[in-house]
PDB file of C-alpha atoms in Angstrom:
ATOM      1  CA  MET H   1     108.330 178.829  -8.163  1.00 47.00           C
ATOM      2  CA  THR H   2     109.564 180.093 -11.502  1.00 51.00           C
ATOM      3  CA  LYS H   3     111.713 177.975 -13.771  1.00 50.00           C
ATOM      4  CA  GLY H   4     115.341 178.203 -12.798  1.00 71.00           C
ATOM      5  CA  ASP H   5     114.814 178.651  -9.053  1.00 90.00           C
ATOM      6  CA  GLU H   6     116.376 175.236  -8.583  1.00 95.00           C
ATOM      7  CA  GLU H   7     119.688 176.598  -9.884  1.00 95.00           C
ATOM      8  CA  SER H   8     119.531 179.848  -7.917  1.00 95.00           C
ATOM      9  CA  THR H   9     122.243 180.658  -5.406  1.00 95.00           C
ATOM     10  CA  ASP H  10     119.988 183.111  -3.562  1.00 96.00           C
ATOM     11  CA  PHE H  11     119.296 182.112   0.013  1.00 97.00           C
ATOM     12  CA  ALA H  12     115.484 182.192   0.109  1.00 97.00           C
ATOM     13  CA  PRO H  13     114.084 179.569   2.493  1.00 98.00           C
ATOM     14  CA  ARG H  14     110.357 179.001   2.136  1.00 98.00           C
ATOM     15  CA  TYR H  15     108.342 178.697   5.310  1.00 98.00           C
ATOM     16  CA  ASP H  16     104.914 177.071   5.513  1.00 96.00           C
ATOM     17  CA  ASP H  17     101.727 178.873   6.499  1.00 94.00           C
ATOM     18  CA  GLN H  18     102.745 178.547  10.130  1.00 95.00           C
ATOM     19  CA  GLY H  19     106.116 180.130   9.439  1.00 98.00           C
ATOM     20  CA  LEU H  20     108.004 176.858   9.790  1.00 98.00           C
ATOM     21  CA  ILE H  21     110.427 174.829   7.692  1.00 98.00           C
ATOM     22  CA  PRO H  22     111.214 171.162   8.447  1.00 98.00           C
ATOM     23  CA  ALA H  23     114.828 170.334   9.266  1.00 98.00           C
ATOM     24  CA  ILE H  24     116.167 166.813   8.760  1.00 98.00           C
ATOM     25  CA  VAL H  25     119.017 166.227  11.193  1.00 98.00           C
ATOM     26  CA  THR H  26     121.827 163.761  10.501  1.00 98.00           C
ATOM     27  CA  ASP H  27     124.738 162.695  12.696  1.00 98.00           C
ATOM     28  CA  ALA H  28     127.903 163.958  11.011  1.00 98.00           C
ATOM     29  CA  SER H  29     129.870 160.988  12.352  1.00 97.00           C
ATOM     30  CA  ASP H  30     127.971 158.401  10.311  1.00 96.00           C
ATOM     31  CA  GLY H  31     125.381 160.254   8.211  1.00 96.00           C
ATOM     32  CA  SER H  32     122.445 158.544   9.907  1.00 98.00           C
ATOM     33  CA  VAL H  33     119.142 160.394  10.271  1.00 98.00           C
ATOM     34  CA  VAL H  34     118.521 161.135  13.949  1.00 98.00           C
ATOM     35  CA  MET H  35     115.482 163.436  14.024  1.00 98.00           C
ATOM     36  CA  LEU H  36     113.118 165.748  12.192  1.00 98.00           C
ATOM     37  CA  ALA H  37     112.580 169.139  13.782  1.00 98.00           C
ATOM     38  CA  TYR H  38     111.104 172.465  12.678  1.00 98.00           C
ATOM     39  CA  MET H  39     112.638 175.911  12.442  1.00 98.00           C
ATOM     40  CA  ASN H  40     111.085 179.327  12.180  1.00 98.00           C
ATOM     41  CA  ALA H  41     113.095 182.152  10.628  1.00 98.00           C
ATOM     42  CA  GLU H  42     114.598 183.086  13.992  1.00 98.00           C
ATOM     43  CA  ALA H  43     115.681 179.499  14.718  1.00 98.00           C
ATOM     44  CA  LEU H  44     117.351 179.249  11.309  1.00 98.00           C
ATOM     45  CA  ARG H  45     118.994 182.652  11.788  1.00 97.00           C
ATOM     46  CA  LEU H  46     120.366 181.639  15.210  1.00 98.00           C
ATOM     47  CA  THR H  47     121.513 178.265  13.895  1.00 98.00           C
ATOM     48  CA  LEU H  48     123.503 179.935  11.135  1.00 97.00           C
ATOM     49  CA  ALA H  49     124.821 182.756  13.345  1.00 96.00           C
ATOM     50  CA  THR H  50     125.927 180.588  16.283  1.00 97.00           C
ATOM     51  CA  GLY H  51     126.688 177.239  14.649  1.00 97.00           C
ATOM     52  CA  GLU H  52     124.480 175.557  17.258  1.00 98.00           C
ATOM     53  CA  ALA H  53     121.190 173.977  16.168  1.00 98.00           C
ATOM     54  CA  HIS H  54     118.076 175.918  17.215  1.00 98.00           C
ATOM     55  CA  TYR H  55     114.535 174.758  16.556  1.00 98.00           C
ATOM     56  CA  TRP H  56     110.948 175.801  17.090  1.00 98.00           C
ATOM     57  CA  SER H  57     109.097 173.494  19.438  1.00 96.00           C
ATOM     58  CA  ARG H  58     105.574 173.072  18.081  1.00 94.00           C
ATOM     59  CA  SER H  59     104.328 171.489  21.315  1.00 92.00           C
ATOM     60  CA  ARG H  60     105.832 174.065  23.668  1.00 93.00           C
ATOM     61  CA  ARG H  61     105.472 176.889  21.147  1.00 96.00           C
ATOM     62  CA  GLU H  62     108.905 178.246  21.898  1.00 97.00           C
ATOM     63  CA  LEU H  63     112.325 178.704  20.396  1.00 98.00           C
ATOM     64  CA  TRP H  64     114.634 176.014  21.597  1.00 96.00           C
ATOM     65  CA  ARG H  65     118.409 175.639  21.525  1.00 97.00           C
ATOM     66  CA  LYS H  66     118.894 171.890  21.227  1.00 97.00           C
ATOM     67  CA  GLY H  67     120.589 170.590  24.367  1.00 95.00           C
ATOM     68  CA  ALA H  68     120.053 173.763  26.420  1.00 94.00           C
ATOM     69  CA  THR H  69     118.634 171.587  29.207  1.00 92.00           C
ATOM     70  CA  SER H  70     119.944 168.099  28.410  1.00 92.00           C
ATOM     71  CA  GLY H  71     123.450 169.051  27.320  1.00 94.00           C
ATOM     72  CA  ASP H  72     122.901 167.146  24.077  1.00 95.00           C
ATOM     73  CA  THR H  73     123.831 170.095  21.899  1.00 97.00           C
ATOM     74  CA  GLN H  74     124.289 169.896  18.141  1.00 98.00           C
ATOM     75  CA  LYS H  75     127.132 171.727  16.410  1.00 98.00           C
ATOM     76  CA  VAL H  76     126.414 172.429  12.766  1.00 98.00           C
ATOM     77  CA  VAL H  77     128.849 170.785  10.353  1.00 98.00           C
ATOM     78  CA  ASP H  78     126.854 171.355   7.172  1.00 98.00           C
ATOM     79  CA  LEU H  79     123.534 173.010   6.338  1.00 98.00           C
ATOM     80  CA  ARG H  80     121.748 172.568   3.037  1.00 98.00           C
ATOM     81  CA  LEU H  81     118.476 173.535   1.407  1.00 98.00           C
ATOM     82  CA  ASP H  82     116.594 171.391  -1.071  1.00 98.00           C
ATOM     83  CA  CYS H  83     115.533 172.133  -4.635  1.00 97.00           C
ATOM     84  CA  ASP H  84     112.399 173.988  -3.492  1.00 96.00           C
ATOM     85  CA  GLN H  85     114.123 175.650  -0.508  1.00 98.00           C
ATOM     86  CA  ASP H  86     111.344 174.325   1.711  1.00 98.00           C
ATOM     87  CA  THR H  87     113.396 171.747   3.629  1.00 98.00           C
ATOM     88  CA  VAL H  88     116.637 172.075   5.589  1.00 98.00           C
ATOM     89  CA  LEU H  89     119.188 169.260   5.863  1.00 98.00           C
ATOM     90  CA  LEU H  90     121.505 169.647   8.851  1.00 98.00           C
ATOM     91  CA  SER H  91     124.593 167.571   9.517  1.00 98.00           C
ATOM     92  CA  VAL H  92     125.595 167.956  13.163  1.00 98.00           C
ATOM     93  CA  ALA H  93     128.285 166.919  15.601  1.00 98.00           C
ATOM     94  CA  MET H  94     126.349 165.604  18.586  1.00 97.00           C
ATOM     95  CA  ALA H  95     127.764 166.653  21.948  1.00 94.00           C
ATOM     96  CA  GLY H  96     126.742 165.545  25.440  1.00 89.00           C
ATOM     97  CA  ARG H  97     125.497 161.960  25.500  1.00 91.00           C
ATOM     98  CA  GLY H  98     125.380 161.820  21.727  1.00 93.00           C
ATOM     99  CA  VAL H  99     121.635 161.370  21.685  1.00 96.00           C
ATOM    100  CA  ALA H 100     119.027 163.265  19.676  1.00 97.00           C
ATOM    101  CA  CYS H 101     115.805 161.694  20.961  1.00 96.00           C
ATOM    102  CA  HIS H 102     114.012 162.767  24.145  1.00 93.00           C
ATOM    103  CA  THR H 103     113.762 159.049  24.990  1.00 95.00           C
ATOM    104  CA  GLY H 104     117.545 159.011  25.445  1.00 95.00           C
ATOM    105  CA  ARG H 105     118.191 157.207  22.183  1.00 97.00           C
ATOM    106  CA  HIS H 106     120.689 158.230  19.527  1.00 97.00           C
ATOM    107  CA  SER H 107     117.928 158.523  16.926  1.00 98.00           C
ATOM    108  CA  CYS H 108     114.182 159.108  17.069  1.00 98.00           C
ATOM    109  CA  PHE H 109     113.751 156.418  14.382  1.00 98.00           C
ATOM    110  CA  TYR H 110     114.039 153.306  16.532  1.00 98.00           C
ATOM    111  CA  ARG H 111     110.805 151.624  15.434  1.00 98.00           C
ATOM    112  CA  ARG H 112     110.385 149.692  12.208  1.00 98.00           C
ATOM    113  CA  VAL H 113     106.991 149.007  10.663  1.00 98.00           C
ATOM    114  CA  ARG H 114     106.302 145.301  10.250  1.00 97.00           C
ATOM    115  CA  SER H 115     103.315 143.532   8.808  1.00 93.00           C
ATOM    116  CA  SER H 116     101.665 141.012  11.082  1.00 89.00           C
ATOM    117  CA  PRO H 117      98.598 138.784  10.844  1.00 87.00           C
ATOM    118  CA  LYS H 118      96.619 141.529  12.601  1.00 86.00           C
ATOM    119  CA  GLY H 119      97.888 144.366  10.422  1.00 93.00           C
ATOM    120  CA  TYR H 120     100.943 146.526  10.921  1.00 97.00           C
ATOM    121  CA  ARG H 121     102.990 146.643  14.116  1.00 97.00           C
ATOM    122  CA  LEU H 122     106.088 148.478  15.231  1.00 97.00           C
ATOM    123  CA  GLU H 123     109.265 146.651  16.120  1.00 97.00           C
ATOM    124  CA  ILE H 124     111.679 148.430  18.467  1.00 97.00           C
ATOM    125  CA  ILE H 125     115.193 148.018  17.132  1.00 94.00           C
TER     126      ILE H 125
ATOM    127  CA  MET E   1     100.581 161.839  23.714  1.00 47.00           C
ATOM    128  CA  THR E   2     100.501 159.920  26.979  1.00 51.00           C
ATOM    129  CA  LYS E   3     103.626 158.729  28.700  1.00 50.00           C
ATOM    130  CA  GLY E   4     104.782 155.435  27.305  1.00 71.00           C
ATOM    131  CA  ASP E   5     103.620 156.039  23.749  1.00 90.00           C
ATOM    132  CA  GLU E   6     107.263 156.168  22.764  1.00 95.00           C
ATOM    133  CA  GLU E   7     107.606 152.488  23.700  1.00 95.00           C
ATOM    134  CA  SER E   8     104.354 151.391  22.058  1.00 95.00           C
ATOM    135  CA  THR E   9     104.417 148.828  19.279  1.00 95.00           C
ATOM    136  CA  ASP E  10     101.021 149.948  17.982  1.00 96.00           C
ATOM    137  CA  PHE E  11     101.147 151.308  14.458  1.00 97.00           C
ATOM    138  CA  ALA E  12      99.474 154.698  14.894  1.00 97.00           C
ATOM    139  CA  PRO E  13     100.913 157.289  12.510  1.00 98.00           C
ATOM    140  CA  ARG E  14      99.918 160.851  13.297  1.00 98.00           C
ATOM    141  CA  TYR E  15      98.931 163.074  10.412  1.00 98.00           C
ATOM    142  CA  ASP E  16      98.933 166.865  10.544  1.00 96.00           C
ATOM    143  CA  ASP E  17      95.835 169.039  10.169  1.00 94.00           C
ATOM    144  CA  GLN E  18      96.074 168.571   6.407  1.00 95.00           C
ATOM    145  CA  GLY E  19      96.149 164.807   6.772  1.00 98.00           C
ATOM    146  CA  LEU E  20      99.836 164.560   5.872  1.00 98.00           C
ATOM    147  CA  ILE E  21     102.950 163.074   7.441  1.00 98.00           C
ATOM    148  CA  PRO E  22     106.476 164.007   6.282  1.00 98.00           C
ATOM    149  CA  ALA E  23     108.618 161.190   4.909  1.00 98.00           C
ATOM    150  CA  ILE E  24     112.406 161.465   4.913  1.00 98.00           C
ATOM    151  CA  VAL E  25     113.794 159.361   2.076  1.00 98.00           C
ATOM    152  CA  THR E  26     117.274 157.833   2.173  1.00 98.00           C
ATOM    153  CA  ASP E  27     119.155 155.860  -0.478  1.00 98.00           C
ATOM    154  CA  ALA E  28     119.562 152.324   0.870  1.00 98.00           C
ATOM    155  CA  SER E  29     122.869 151.947  -0.963  1.00 97.00           C
ATOM    156  CA  ASP E  30     124.681 154.592   1.093  1.00 96.00           C
ATOM    157  CA  GLY E  31     122.215 155.949   3.662  1.00 96.00           C
ATOM    158  CA  SER E  32     122.305 159.466   2.238  1.00 98.00           C
ATOM    159  CA  VAL E  33     119.214 161.668   2.472  1.00 98.00           C
ATOM    160  CA  VAL E  34     117.802 162.232  -0.998  1.00 98.00           C
ATOM    161  CA  MET E  35     114.439 163.979  -0.475  1.00 98.00           C
ATOM    162  CA  LEU E  36     111.631 164.951   1.854  1.00 98.00           C
ATOM    163  CA  ALA E  37     108.145 164.106   0.666  1.00 98.00           C
ATOM    164  CA  TYR E  38     104.690 163.907   2.220  1.00 98.00           C
ATOM    165  CA  MET E  39     102.263 161.032   2.539  1.00 98.00           C
ATOM    166  CA  ASN E  40      98.586 160.947   3.318  1.00 98.00           C
ATOM    167  CA  ALA E  41      97.088 157.789   4.826  1.00 98.00           C
ATOM    168  CA  GLU E  42      96.418 156.307   1.384  1.00 98.00           C
ATOM    169  CA  ALA E  43      99.989 156.941   0.204  1.00 98.00           C
ATOM    170  CA  LEU E  44     101.381 155.262   3.320  1.00 98.00           C
ATOM    171  CA  ARG E  45      98.965 152.374   2.911  1.00 97.00           C
ATOM    172  CA  LEU E  46      99.960 151.860  -0.725  1.00 98.00           C
ATOM    173  CA  THR E  47     103.652 152.164   0.115  1.00 98.00           C
ATOM    174  CA  LEU E  48     103.355 149.419   2.713  1.00 97.00           C
ATOM    175  CA  ALA E  49     101.074 147.222   0.617  1.00 96.00           C
ATOM    176  CA  THR E  50     103.065 147.411  -2.614  1.00 97.00           C
ATOM    177  CA  GLY E  51     106.612 148.011  -1.404  1.00 97.00           C
ATOM    178  CA  GLU E  52     106.850 150.949  -3.814  1.00 98.00           C
ATOM    179  CA  ALA E  53     107.049 154.498  -2.449  1.00 98.00           C
ATOM    180  CA  HIS E  54     103.870 156.545  -2.892  1.00 98.00           C
ATOM    181  CA  TYR E  55     103.533 160.184  -1.876  1.00 98.00           C
ATOM    182  CA  TRP E  56     101.035 163.001  -1.812  1.00 98.00           C
ATOM    183  CA  SER E  57     101.995 165.859  -4.075  1.00 96.00           C
ATOM    184  CA  ARG E  58     101.072 169.086  -2.292  1.00 94.00           C
ATOM    185  CA  SER E  59     101.543 171.167  -5.443  1.00 92.00           C
ATOM    186  CA  ARG E  60      99.545 168.897  -7.742  1.00 93.00           C
ATOM    187  CA  ARG E  61      97.191 167.778  -4.975  1.00 96.00           C
ATOM    188  CA  GLU E  62      97.307 164.174  -6.065  1.00 97.00           C
ATOM    189  CA  LEU E  63      98.526 160.784  -4.996  1.00 98.00           C
ATOM    190  CA  TRP E  64     101.764 159.975  -6.749  1.00 96.00           C
ATOM    191  CA  ARG E  65     103.668 156.749  -7.217  1.00 97.00           C
ATOM    192  CA  LYS E  66     107.279 157.898  -7.313  1.00 96.00           C
ATOM    193  CA  GLY E  67     108.730 157.210 -10.733  1.00 95.00           C
ATOM    194  CA  ALA E  68     105.376 156.503 -12.407  1.00 94.00           C
ATOM    195  CA  THR E  69     106.346 158.959 -15.158  1.00 92.00           C
ATOM    196  CA  SER E  70     110.137 159.204 -14.867  1.00 92.00           C
ATOM    197  CA  GLY E  71     110.895 155.544 -14.175  1.00 94.00           C
ATOM    198  CA  ASP E  72     112.829 156.567 -11.070  1.00 95.00           C
ATOM    199  CA  THR E  73     110.864 154.292  -8.782  1.00 97.00           C
ATOM    200  CA  GLN E  74     111.753 153.632  -5.165  1.00 98.00           C
ATOM    201  CA  LYS E  75     111.515 150.147  -3.706  1.00 98.00           C
ATOM    202  CA  VAL E  76     111.089 150.166   0.059  1.00 98.00           C
ATOM    203  CA  VAL E  77     113.903 148.479   1.969  1.00 98.00           C
ATOM    204  CA  ASP E  78     113.005 149.763   5.439  1.00 98.00           C
ATOM    205  CA  LEU E  79     110.233 151.957   6.837  1.00 98.00           C
ATOM    206  CA  ARG E  80     110.332 153.471  10.319  1.00 98.00           C
ATOM    207  CA  LEU E  81     108.324 155.865  12.446  1.00 98.00           C
ATOM    208  CA  ASP E  82     109.809 158.263  14.971  1.00 98.00           C
ATOM    209  CA  CYS E  83     109.172 158.583  18.710  1.00 97.00           C
ATOM    210  CA  ASP E  84     106.032 160.698  18.159  1.00 96.00           C
ATOM    211  CA  GLN E  85     104.873 158.701  15.126  1.00 98.00           C
ATOM    212  CA  ASP E  86     104.601 161.945  13.194  1.00 98.00           C
ATOM    213  CA  THR E  87     107.509 161.385  10.798  1.00 98.00           C
ATOM    214  CA  VAL E  88     108.305 158.493   8.432  1.00 98.00           C
ATOM    215  CA  LEU E  89     111.857 157.433   7.575  1.00 98.00           C
ATOM    216  CA  LEU E  90     112.077 155.454   4.352  1.00 98.00           C
ATOM    217  CA  SER E  91     115.127 153.625   3.098  1.00 98.00           C
ATOM    218  CA  VAL E  92     114.713 152.879  -0.604  1.00 98.00           C
ATOM    219  CA  ALA E  93     116.425 151.119  -3.458  1.00 98.00           C
ATOM    220  CA  MET E  94     116.411 153.673  -6.262  1.00 97.00           C
ATOM    221  CA  ALA E  95     115.592 152.241  -9.677  1.00 94.00           C
ATOM    222  CA  GLY E  96     115.679 153.951 -13.060  1.00 89.00           C
ATOM    223  CA  ARG E  97     118.390 156.609 -13.281  1.00 92.00           C
ATOM    224  CA  GLY E  98     118.976 156.442  -9.528  1.00 93.00           C
ATOM    225  CA  VAL E  99     117.824 159.998  -9.030  1.00 96.00           C
ATOM    226  CA  ALA E 100     115.313 161.358  -6.539  1.00 97.00           C
ATOM    227  CA  CYS E 101     115.198 165.033  -7.504  1.00 96.00           C
ATOM    228  CA  HIS E 102     113.067 166.472 -10.293  1.00 93.00           C
ATOM    229  CA  THR E 103     116.193 168.361 -11.431  1.00 95.00           C
ATOM    230  CA  GLY E 104     117.737 165.015 -12.389  1.00 95.00           C
ATOM    231  CA  ARG E 105     120.080 164.920  -9.411  1.00 97.00           C
ATOM    232  CA  HIS E 106     120.557 162.014  -7.047  1.00 97.00           C
ATOM    233  CA  SER E 107     119.482 164.137  -4.075  1.00 98.00           C
ATOM    234  CA  CYS E 108     117.378 167.266  -3.647  1.00 98.00           C
ATOM    235  CA  PHE E 109     119.963 168.590  -1.177  1.00 98.00           C
ATOM    236  CA  TYR E 110     122.592 169.832  -3.618  1.00 98.00           C
ATOM    237  CA  ARG E 111     122.919 173.393  -2.253  1.00 98.00           C
ATOM    238  CA  ARG E 112     124.906 174.314   0.815  1.00 98.00           C
ATOM    239  CA  VAL E 113     124.304 177.532   2.764  1.00 98.00           C
ATOM    240  CA  ARG E 114     127.408 179.705   2.954  1.00 97.00           C
ATOM    241  CA  SER E 115     127.943 183.024   4.638  1.00 93.00           C
ATOM    242  CA  SER E 116     129.230 185.793   2.407  1.00 89.00           C
ATOM    243  CA  PRO E 117     129.945 189.485   2.836  1.00 87.00           C
ATOM    244  CA  LYS E 118     126.414 190.207   1.591  1.00 87.00           C
ATOM    245  CA  GLY E 119     124.705 187.677   3.839  1.00 93.00           C
ATOM    246  CA  TYR E 120     123.965 184.052   3.109  1.00 97.00           C
ATOM    247  CA  ARG E 121     124.295 182.442  -0.290  1.00 97.00           C
ATOM    248  CA  LEU E 122     123.787 178.947  -1.661  1.00 97.00           C
ATOM    249  CA  GLU E 123     126.648 176.973  -3.129  1.00 97.00           C
ATOM    250  CA  ILE E 124     125.751 174.239  -5.611  1.00 97.00           C
ATOM    251  CA  ILE E 125     127.765 171.156  -4.788  1.00 94.00           C
TER     252      ILE E 125
END
């Protein structure tokens, strides 16, 4: 990255060596972080073109329109890139049940790390 | 991942093939997303042990206590793991100037993607 790229208005997302960029997803209704997903160039292109969040599933190795099966679609309200253009921040209106997590929860971040006499544990909140 | 891992209270963070886990960082004062960083096991261990955010710098290839040079330290208020335990969500109290970005901004996500007649552009906000 050359000096000044942080002030550039050129759209130039940077993908990792697997062709992916992480996308932080927030609920537009309250700003809370609901999930982290990954996009390839096609997923980002479709997200911008359709206004519906698309991701790349690393486990299934396929392009994925969020909610295509579950109905829990995500309409893009705002899409940003960070200073290095290697992370996406998506603000979405959550349709369907209003859940982002495959466990049926609103957010994937439902476990807090706690210290315990035996080391660290997770607390479901 | 076996069925039921999503309900486990075992602390078992999953690192990628480079030994890293992404960490979404939010400002505890307003919940806004300020940066995405990466931790290796030692950075996560130090973060939990000291209550001060530590990361792995992929560009410098070194462990990094946030704010060690700039004074913009991050005190951990809450630390969560997601359903797959492959992403960290940190809520931090931002000391120093209250900025997370190396450009001196509060957040690294200061550019919005906009469509334009010539394709997509970034708008600095």
